[in-house]
């Protein structure tokens, strides 16, 4: 089934999910009547039906997406809401759903910010499979359902800081990358993890374009200890809803203390390696984009400063330029990973 842009979804497709949610709410309400509210909340299957209401943020009702496949609906009815405290939550104003899904970098669909939402109408995130390769005990090609099934979904509200000096605050849905990695049992030789994005010229016009500057597939990588850090997140949703294509459906990385280009979208391969992988932006312009790419207000991009950022949305009345923080404000969680390293050299 196609994943569609919100504008392609007609009301008749949205209704069934609305009915479905209402039915769950009804079951939950009758449960409460029978058992009393206190008893109901101790019964997971009944309490979970209400998690949609307890999330920090939901997509606008008229923009919610049809599940890519039936089994997704159950997982998404059962999302653990973000806590009220850092680091998995920030009290900063959320960037609205409309901006998160219409101001994107996803060069496979084109280089302008509006291209990914405009040009992804025929993109397919189902069926999907992910190849697990390299230094692991359990390599193989896994279908998406097998990849996702064991993981409980949770909401996390993270800052996203693009190397272009704009930023957003986004409520993601997903699970810790560490929990996924452990299942495949990396060997002692696994020092780095490499990720690859799907290459589908048929549905990705940026790949067909003769102006494309990227050598496909888009690739990214992390050191193993970065990949295993509890902040590192595999997102399958945003604003309580399935990821739209432009945000990297069906699953994409989110590494909140690094520049946005590390947060690779639409992942089809995860490769465990002994050596540092090549990465897309580092390959293109090594002087400008490093492998580490930690958000760092003290190390400027050769062509622009990095000590402030434009927080989206920007309006005529609020320019919203704020100071950029070391590690994007996640230093307490990750600074120790780089102890003794010269971060001006390893940018
Ligand atoms: N495959 C792929 N992943 C990608 C990109 C891309 O062009 N292709 N752009 C990156 C950049 S530069 C940023 S800032 C983030 C943007 O994520 P968002 O559009 O969900 O906010 O995605 C990253 N992941
Ligand atoms: Mo970016």
Tab-separated table of C-alpha atoms and ligand atoms in Angstrom:
chain	number	residue	atom	x	y	z
A	1	UNK	CA	0.000	0.000	0.000
A	2	UNK	CA	1.143	3.529	-0.695
A	3	UNK	CA	2.028	5.926	2.040
A	4	UNK	CA	0.403	9.150	1.028
A	5	UNK	CA	0.960	12.801	1.725
A	6	UNK	CA	-1.654	14.276	4.063
A	7	UNK	CA	-3.092	16.204	1.088
A	8	UNK	CA	-3.595	12.938	-0.834
A	9	UNK	CA	-5.555	11.294	1.932
A	10	UNK	CA	-9.241	11.707	1.363
A	11	UNK	CA	-11.725	11.714	4.232
A	12	UNK	CA	-13.054	8.248	3.407
A	13	UNK	CA	-9.607	6.831	4.174
A	14	UNK	CA	-9.317	8.663	7.450
A	15	UNK	CA	-12.709	7.648	8.761
A	16	UNK	CA	-11.972	3.974	9.371
A	17	UNK	CA	-9.128	4.830	11.701
A	18	UNK	CA	-11.331	7.356	13.496
A	19	UNK	CA	-13.969	4.681	13.950
A	20	UNK	CA	-11.298	2.298	15.155
A	21	UNK	CA	-10.001	4.754	17.739
A	22	UNK	CA	-13.500	5.539	18.930
A	23	UNK	CA	-14.167	1.861	19.356
A	24	UNK	CA	-11.076	1.487	21.524
A	25	UNK	CA	-12.151	4.487	23.553
A	26	UNK	CA	-15.565	2.893	23.983
A	27	UNK	CA	-14.055	-0.385	25.158
A	28	UNK	CA	-11.907	1.582	27.569
A	29	UNK	CA	-14.878	3.550	28.899
A	30	UNK	CA	-16.979	0.442	29.454
A	31	UNK	CA	-13.979	-1.139	31.180
A	32	UNK	CA	-13.867	1.770	33.564
A	33	UNK	CA	-17.574	1.510	34.278
A	34	UNK	CA	-17.214	-2.132	35.162
A	35	UNK	CA	-14.003	-1.999	37.107
A	36	UNK	CA	-13.653	1.540	38.365
A	37	UNK	CA	-10.935	3.913	37.145
A	38	UNK	CA	-8.253	2.698	39.550
A	39	UNK	CA	-8.642	-0.945	38.573
A	40	UNK	CA	-8.756	-0.058	34.886
A	41	UNK	CA	-5.434	1.737	34.987
A	42	UNK	CA	-3.760	-1.352	36.407
A	43	UNK	CA	-4.926	-3.408	33.431
A	44	UNK	CA	-2.552	-2.614	30.577
A	45	UNK	CA	-4.824	-3.627	27.728
A	46	UNK	CA	-7.497	-1.228	28.866
A	47	UNK	CA	-5.261	1.610	29.999
A	48	UNK	CA	-3.297	1.498	26.762
A	49	UNK	CA	-6.331	2.299	24.679
A	50	UNK	CA	-6.109	5.808	26.085
A	51	UNK	CA	-2.442	6.510	25.455
A	52	UNK	CA	-3.301	8.610	22.396
A	53	UNK	CA	-4.843	11.126	24.759
A	54	UNK	CA	-1.856	11.159	27.094
A	55	UNK	CA	0.795	11.794	24.453
A	56	UNK	CA	2.471	15.194	24.492
A	57	UNK	CA	1.385	15.797	20.915
A	58	UNK	CA	-0.879	14.387	18.213
A	59	UNK	CA	-1.013	15.140	14.509
A	60	UNK	CA	-4.003	17.330	13.608
A	61	UNK	CA	-7.006	15.009	13.256
A	62	UNK	CA	-7.484	15.789	9.562
A	63	UNK	CA	-3.831	14.999	8.804
A	64	UNK	CA	-3.541	11.633	10.553
A	65	UNK	CA	-2.385	8.878	8.280
A	66	UNK	CA	-3.789	5.482	7.435
A	67	UNK	CA	-1.588	2.732	8.892
A	68	UNK	CA	0.918	1.385	6.332
A	69	UNK	CA	-0.273	-2.120	7.282
A	70	UNK	CA	-2.876	-3.432	9.715
A	71	UNK	CA	-0.406	-4.484	12.443
A	72	UNK	CA	0.870	-0.910	12.776
A	73	UNK	CA	-2.430	0.270	14.238
A	74	UNK	CA	-2.050	-1.902	17.327
A	75	UNK	CA	1.481	-0.735	17.985
A	76	UNK	CA	0.452	2.895	17.624
A	77	UNK	CA	-2.505	2.477	19.985
A	78	UNK	CA	0.030	1.619	22.647
A	79	UNK	CA	2.652	4.398	22.730
A	80	UNK	CA	4.269	5.284	26.051
A	81	UNK	CA	3.969	9.069	26.458
A	82	UNK	CA	7.120	11.154	26.876
A	83	UNK	CA	8.053	11.918	30.495
A	84	UNK	CA	7.907	15.495	31.821
A	85	UNK	CA	11.664	15.910	32.143
A	86	UNK	CA	14.932	16.013	30.182
A	87	UNK	CA	16.510	14.362	28.314
A	88	UNK	CA	13.568	12.573	26.654
A	89	UNK	CA	11.456	15.704	26.829
A	90	UNK	CA	12.007	19.424	26.548
A	91	UNK	CA	9.543	22.037	27.684
A	92	UNK	CA	10.368	24.191	24.637
A	93	UNK	CA	7.509	25.022	22.274
A	94	UNK	CA	6.938	22.239	19.763
A	95	UNK	CA	7.483	23.007	16.100
A	96	UNK	CA	4.005	22.579	14.570
A	97	UNK	CA	3.197	19.406	12.633
A	98	UNK	CA	2.824	21.421	9.434
A	99	UNK	CA	6.402	22.705	9.641
A	100	UNK	CA	7.872	19.365	10.712
A	101	UNK	CA	6.304	17.698	7.670
A	102	UNK	CA	6.756	20.445	5.048
A	103	UNK	CA	10.190	21.897	5.736
A	104	UNK	CA	12.472	18.946	5.143
A	105	UNK	CA	15.861	17.829	3.948
A	106	UNK	CA	15.563	14.559	2.034
A	107	UNK	CA	17.625	14.943	-1.130
A	108	UNK	CA	16.248	11.730	-2.638
A	109	UNK	CA	13.069	13.749	-3.275
A	110	UNK	CA	14.785	16.991	-4.314
A	111	UNK	CA	16.930	19.707	-2.823
A	112	UNK	CA	14.357	22.324	-1.835
A	113	UNK	CA	12.721	22.227	1.583
A	114	UNK	CA	9.267	21.693	0.047
A	115	UNK	CA	10.378	18.949	-2.360
A	116	UNK	CA	10.175	15.985	0.036
A	117	UNK	CA	6.529	16.645	0.929
A	118	UNK	CA	5.543	17.569	-2.646
A	119	UNK	CA	7.420	14.828	-4.503
A	120	UNK	CA	6.849	11.741	-2.363
A	121	UNK	CA	3.275	10.883	-3.376
A	122	UNK	CA	4.163	7.572	-5.008
A	123	UNK	CA	6.776	6.492	-2.441
A	124	UNK	CA	6.109	3.087	-0.871
A	125	UNK	CA	7.114	2.149	2.691
A	126	UNK	CA	5.322	-1.188	2.576
A	127	UNK	CA	6.459	-3.867	1.953
A	128	UNK	CA	9.819	-3.046	3.555
A	129	UNK	CA	12.796	-5.046	4.678
A	130	UNK	CA	16.052	-4.232	6.415
A	131	UNK	CA	19.326	-6.034	5.854
A	132	UNK	CA	21.411	-6.613	8.972
A	133	UNK	CA	24.999	-7.310	7.969
A	134	UNK	CA	28.622	-7.449	9.067
A	135	UNK	CA	29.931	-8.160	12.530
A	136	UNK	CA	26.817	-9.699	14.107
A	137	UNK	CA	25.810	-13.185	15.191
A	138	UNK	CA	22.406	-12.857	13.527
A	139	UNK	CA	22.754	-11.259	10.098
A	140	UNK	CA	19.921	-11.506	7.609
A	141	UNK	CA	17.187	-9.744	5.728
A	142	UNK	CA	14.302	-9.047	8.083
A	143	UNK	CA	10.910	-7.759	7.094
A	144	UNK	CA	9.740	-4.619	8.854
A	145	UNK	CA	7.206	-6.366	11.019
A	146	UNK	CA	9.923	-8.655	12.409
A	147	UNK	CA	12.189	-5.670	13.007
A	148	UNK	CA	9.531	-3.691	14.898
A	149	UNK	CA	7.382	-6.332	16.637
A	150	UNK	CA	9.425	-6.836	19.817
A	151	UNK	CA	9.733	-3.104	20.503
A	152	UNK	CA	7.316	-1.114	22.605
A	153	UNK	CA	6.876	2.337	21.164
A	154	UNK	CA	7.532	5.459	23.162
A	155	UNK	CA	7.264	9.170	22.542
A	156	UNK	CA	10.318	11.436	22.841
A	157	UNK	CA	10.418	15.176	22.390
A	158	UNK	CA	13.856	16.129	21.044
A	159	UNK	CA	15.530	19.191	19.607
A	160	UNK	CA	16.727	18.728	16.003
A	161	UNK	CA	19.570	21.062	14.956
A	162	UNK	CA	20.393	21.124	11.242
A	163	UNK	CA	23.936	22.034	10.220
A	164	UNK	CA	22.307	24.828	8.155
A	165	UNK	CA	21.627	26.630	11.486
A	166	UNK	CA	17.883	26.110	11.813
A	167	UNK	CA	16.251	23.913	14.433
A	168	UNK	CA	12.975	22.339	15.477
A	169	UNK	CA	11.452	20.639	18.515
A	170	UNK	CA	9.860	17.371	17.405
A	171	UNK	CA	7.791	14.725	19.222
A	172	UNK	CA	9.036	11.450	17.758
A	173	UNK	CA	7.639	7.938	18.248
A	174	UNK	CA	9.961	4.955	18.245
A	175	UNK	CA	12.382	2.996	20.415
A	176	UNK	CA	16.041	2.969	21.490
A	177	UNK	CA	18.439	1.949	18.757
A	178	UNK	CA	20.369	0.068	21.466
A	179	UNK	CA	17.430	-2.299	21.993
A	180	UNK	CA	17.354	-3.091	18.280
A	181	UNK	CA	21.111	-3.596	18.042
A	182	UNK	CA	21.261	-5.995	20.995
A	183	UNK	CA	18.881	-8.403	19.251
A	184	UNK	CA	21.381	-9.060	16.455
A	185	UNK	CA	24.272	-9.703	18.855
A	186	UNK	CA	27.169	-7.633	17.522
A	187	UNK	CA	30.556	-9.347	17.817
A	188	UNK	CA	33.524	-7.843	19.655
A	189	UNK	CA	34.794	-6.593	16.272
A	190	UNK	CA	31.772	-4.311	15.801
A	191	UNK	CA	33.218	-0.830	16.440
A	192	UNK	CA	30.967	1.190	14.103
A	193	UNK	CA	27.437	0.963	12.719
A	194	UNK	CA	26.710	2.008	9.134
A	195	UNK	CA	23.223	2.832	7.814
A	196	UNK	CA	21.902	3.074	4.265
A	197	UNK	CA	18.778	4.678	2.812
A	198	UNK	CA	16.618	3.044	0.159
A	199	UNK	CA	17.431	3.887	-3.476
A	200	UNK	CA	14.227	3.880	-5.510
A	201	UNK	CA	14.588	6.089	-8.589
A	202	UNK	CA	10.998	5.333	-9.645
A	203	UNK	CA	9.469	7.067	-6.625
A	204	UNK	CA	12.347	9.366	-5.646
A	205	UNK	CA	12.762	12.107	-8.250
A	206	UNK	CA	15.855	13.540	-6.544
A	207	UNK	CA	17.673	10.323	-7.407
A	208	UNK	CA	16.713	10.623	-11.076
A	209	UNK	CA	17.715	14.288	-11.228
A	210	UNK	CA	20.849	15.083	-13.200
A	211	UNK	CA	21.558	17.855	-10.689
A	212	UNK	CA	21.872	15.367	-7.845
A	213	UNK	CA	25.110	15.858	-5.943
A	214	UNK	CA	24.837	12.853	-3.644
A	215	UNK	CA	26.248	9.462	-4.552
A	216	UNK	CA	23.347	7.155	-3.617
A	217	UNK	CA	22.570	5.448	-1.342
A	218	UNK	CA	22.674	8.121	1.362
A	219	UNK	CA	24.885	6.668	4.088
A	220	UNK	CA	25.513	7.503	7.698
A	221	UNK	CA	27.388	5.974	10.579
A	222	UNK	CA	27.944	6.074	14.308
A	223	UNK	CA	30.604	4.786	16.624
A	224	UNK	CA	29.246	1.781	18.516
A	225	UNK	CA	29.122	3.624	21.860
A	226	UNK	CA	27.192	6.474	20.199
A	227	UNK	CA	24.769	3.997	18.692
A	228	UNK	CA	24.241	2.337	22.090
A	229	UNK	CA	23.669	5.626	23.956
A	230	UNK	CA	20.133	5.745	25.389
A	231	UNK	CA	19.406	9.010	23.521
A	232	UNK	CA	19.913	7.410	20.097
A	233	UNK	CA	16.481	6.690	18.743
A	234	UNK	CA	14.916	4.741	15.891
A	235	UNK	CA	11.810	6.710	14.937
A	236	UNK	CA	8.818	5.141	13.216
A	237	UNK	CA	6.408	7.977	13.935
A	238	UNK	CA	6.026	11.662	14.643
A	239	UNK	CA	3.283	13.538	16.499
A	240	UNK	CA	1.746	10.219	17.596
A	241	UNK	CA	1.268	9.183	13.970
A	242	UNK	CA	3.058	7.114	11.314
A	243	UNK	CA	6.041	8.834	9.729
A	244	UNK	CA	5.178	10.536	6.466
A	245	UNK	CA	7.564	9.726	3.587
A	246	UNK	CA	9.237	13.118	3.836
A	247	UNK	CA	10.292	12.422	7.432
A	248	UNK	CA	11.835	9.060	6.563
A	249	UNK	CA	9.108	6.400	6.569
A	250	UNK	CA	9.023	3.700	7.634
A	251	UNK	CA	11.983	4.096	10.008
A	252	UNK	CA	14.749	6.637	10.457
A	253	UNK	CA	17.471	7.438	12.929
A	254	UNK	CA	17.295	10.375	15.356
A	255	UNK	CA	20.568	11.411	17.011
A	256	UNK	CA	19.622	14.595	18.852
A	257	UNK	CA	23.101	15.803	19.875
A	258	UNK	CA	24.427	15.676	16.304
A	259	UNK	CA	23.676	17.799	13.250
A	260	UNK	CA	20.534	16.646	11.464
A	261	UNK	CA	22.334	15.014	8.545
A	262	UNK	CA	23.377	12.143	10.846
A	263	UNK	CA	19.687	11.292	11.357
A	264	UNK	CA	19.392	9.147	8.232
A	265	UNK	CA	15.948	8.390	6.819
A	266	UNK	CA	14.213	5.367	5.258
A	267	UNK	CA	16.781	2.830	6.430
A	268	UNK	CA	17.185	-0.439	4.477
A	269	UNK	CA	20.567	-1.609	5.719
A	270	UNK	CA	22.403	-1.675	9.053
A	271	UNK	CA	25.978	-2.883	8.790
A	272	UNK	CA	28.260	-3.546	11.749
A	273	UNK	CA	31.915	-2.821	11.004
A	274	UNK	CA	35.350	-2.794	12.485
A	275	UNK	CA	36.346	0.368	10.597
A	276	UNK	CA	34.800	3.837	10.346
A	277	UNK	CA	32.337	3.934	7.448
A	278	UNK	CA	32.225	6.559	4.730
A	279	UNK	CA	29.305	8.925	5.178
A	280	UNK	CA	27.446	10.977	2.587
A	281	UNK	CA	28.211	14.563	3.621
A	282	UNK	CA	31.731	13.787	4.719
A	283	UNK	CA	32.367	12.250	1.282
A	284	UNK	CA	30.942	15.317	-0.464
A	285	UNK	CA	32.761	18.019	1.525
A	286	UNK	CA	35.118	16.688	4.170
A	287	UNK	CA	36.244	20.212	5.111
A	288	UNK	CA	32.677	21.199	5.959
A	289	UNK	CA	31.075	18.038	7.361
A	290	UNK	CA	32.845	15.645	9.668
A	291	UNK	CA	32.034	12.097	10.693
A	292	UNK	CA	31.228	13.116	14.274
A	293	UNK	CA	29.091	16.176	13.468
A	294	UNK	CA	28.357	16.901	17.117
A	295	UNK	CA	26.430	20.154	17.492
A	296	UNK	CA	29.144	22.589	18.545
A	297	UNK	CA	28.743	26.383	18.806
A	298	UNK	CA	32.540	26.743	19.095
A	299	UNK	CA	33.358	25.187	15.726
A	300	UNK	CA	31.954	27.150	12.810
A	301	UNK	CA	31.104	25.860	9.386
A	302	UNK	CA	33.580	27.341	6.891
A	303	UNK	CA	30.739	29.315	5.267
A	304	UNK	CA	28.566	30.300	8.279
A	305	UNK	CA	28.609	30.539	12.064
A	306	UNK	CA	27.240	27.817	14.308
A	307	UNK	CA	26.750	29.661	17.612
A	308	UNK	CA	23.112	30.617	16.980
A	309	UNK	CA	20.200	28.955	15.249
A	310	UNK	CA	16.833	29.864	13.763
A	311	UNK	CA	14.152	28.030	15.763
A	312	UNK	CA	11.168	27.091	13.593
A	313	UNK	CA	8.534	28.196	13.081
A	314	UNK	CA	9.658	31.712	12.383
A	315	UNK	CA	7.043	34.392	11.995
A	316	UNK	CA	7.204	38.036	11.032
A	317	UNK	CA	6.857	38.888	14.702
A	318	UNK	CA	9.301	36.452	16.175
A	319	UNK	CA	12.651	35.969	14.493
A	320	UNK	CA	13.346	33.195	17.030
A	321	UNK	CA	17.127	33.272	16.850
A	322	UNK	CA	18.481	31.414	19.864
A	323	UNK	CA	21.891	30.340	21.075
A	324	UNK	CA	23.161	26.952	20.002
A	325	UNK	CA	24.261	24.784	22.891
A	326	UNK	CA	27.149	22.289	22.958
A	327	UNK	CA	25.838	18.856	21.972
A	328	UNK	CA	22.506	20.582	21.271
A	329	UNK	CA	21.840	20.718	25.017
A	330	UNK	CA	22.480	17.008	25.587
A	331	UNK	CA	26.001	17.379	27.015
A	332	UNK	CA	25.118	15.743	30.346
A	333	UNK	CA	24.240	12.568	28.458
A	334	UNK	CA	26.975	12.447	25.812
A	335	UNK	CA	29.964	14.730	26.540
A	336	UNK	CA	31.745	11.816	28.247
A	337	UNK	CA	31.748	9.877	24.953
A	338	UNK	CA	34.311	12.365	23.619
A	339	UNK	CA	36.541	12.806	26.646
A	340	UNK	CA	40.093	13.666	25.591
A	341	UNK	CA	39.114	14.263	21.946
A	342	UNK	CA	39.854	17.561	20.229
A	343	UNK	CA	36.372	18.404	18.945
A	344	UNK	CA	37.742	21.124	16.642
A	345	UNK	CA	39.727	18.438	14.862
A	346	UNK	CA	37.111	15.679	15.102
A	347	UNK	CA	34.174	17.877	14.041
B	1	LIG	N1	18.302	9.632	3.355
B	1	LIG	C1	18.410	10.897	3.800
B	1	LIG	N2	18.360	11.132	5.122
B	1	LIG	C2	18.449	12.408	5.585
B	1	LIG	C3	18.650	13.497	4.690
B	1	LIG	C4	18.678	13.207	3.289
B	1	LIG	O1	18.825	14.087	2.422
B	1	LIG	N3	18.552	11.899	2.884
B	1	LIG	N4	18.796	14.777	5.194
B	1	LIG	C5	19.269	14.903	6.582
B	1	LIG	C6	19.204	16.262	7.099
B	1	LIG	S1	20.354	17.352	6.477
B	1	LIG	C7	18.344	16.633	8.106
B	1	LIG	S2	18.428	18.183	8.784
B	1	LIG	C8	17.294	15.705	8.587
B	1	LIG	C9	15.932	16.387	8.506
B	1	LIG	O2	14.934	15.576	9.057
B	1	LIG	P1	13.396	16.020	8.996
B	1	LIG	O3	13.114	16.424	7.574
B	1	LIG	O4	12.591	14.853	9.441
B	1	LIG	O5	13.260	17.203	9.935
B	1	LIG	O6	17.258	14.503	7.840
B	1	LIG	C10	18.533	13.954	7.524
B	1	LIG	N5	18.373	12.631	6.942
B	2	LIG	MO1	20.415	19.075	7.989
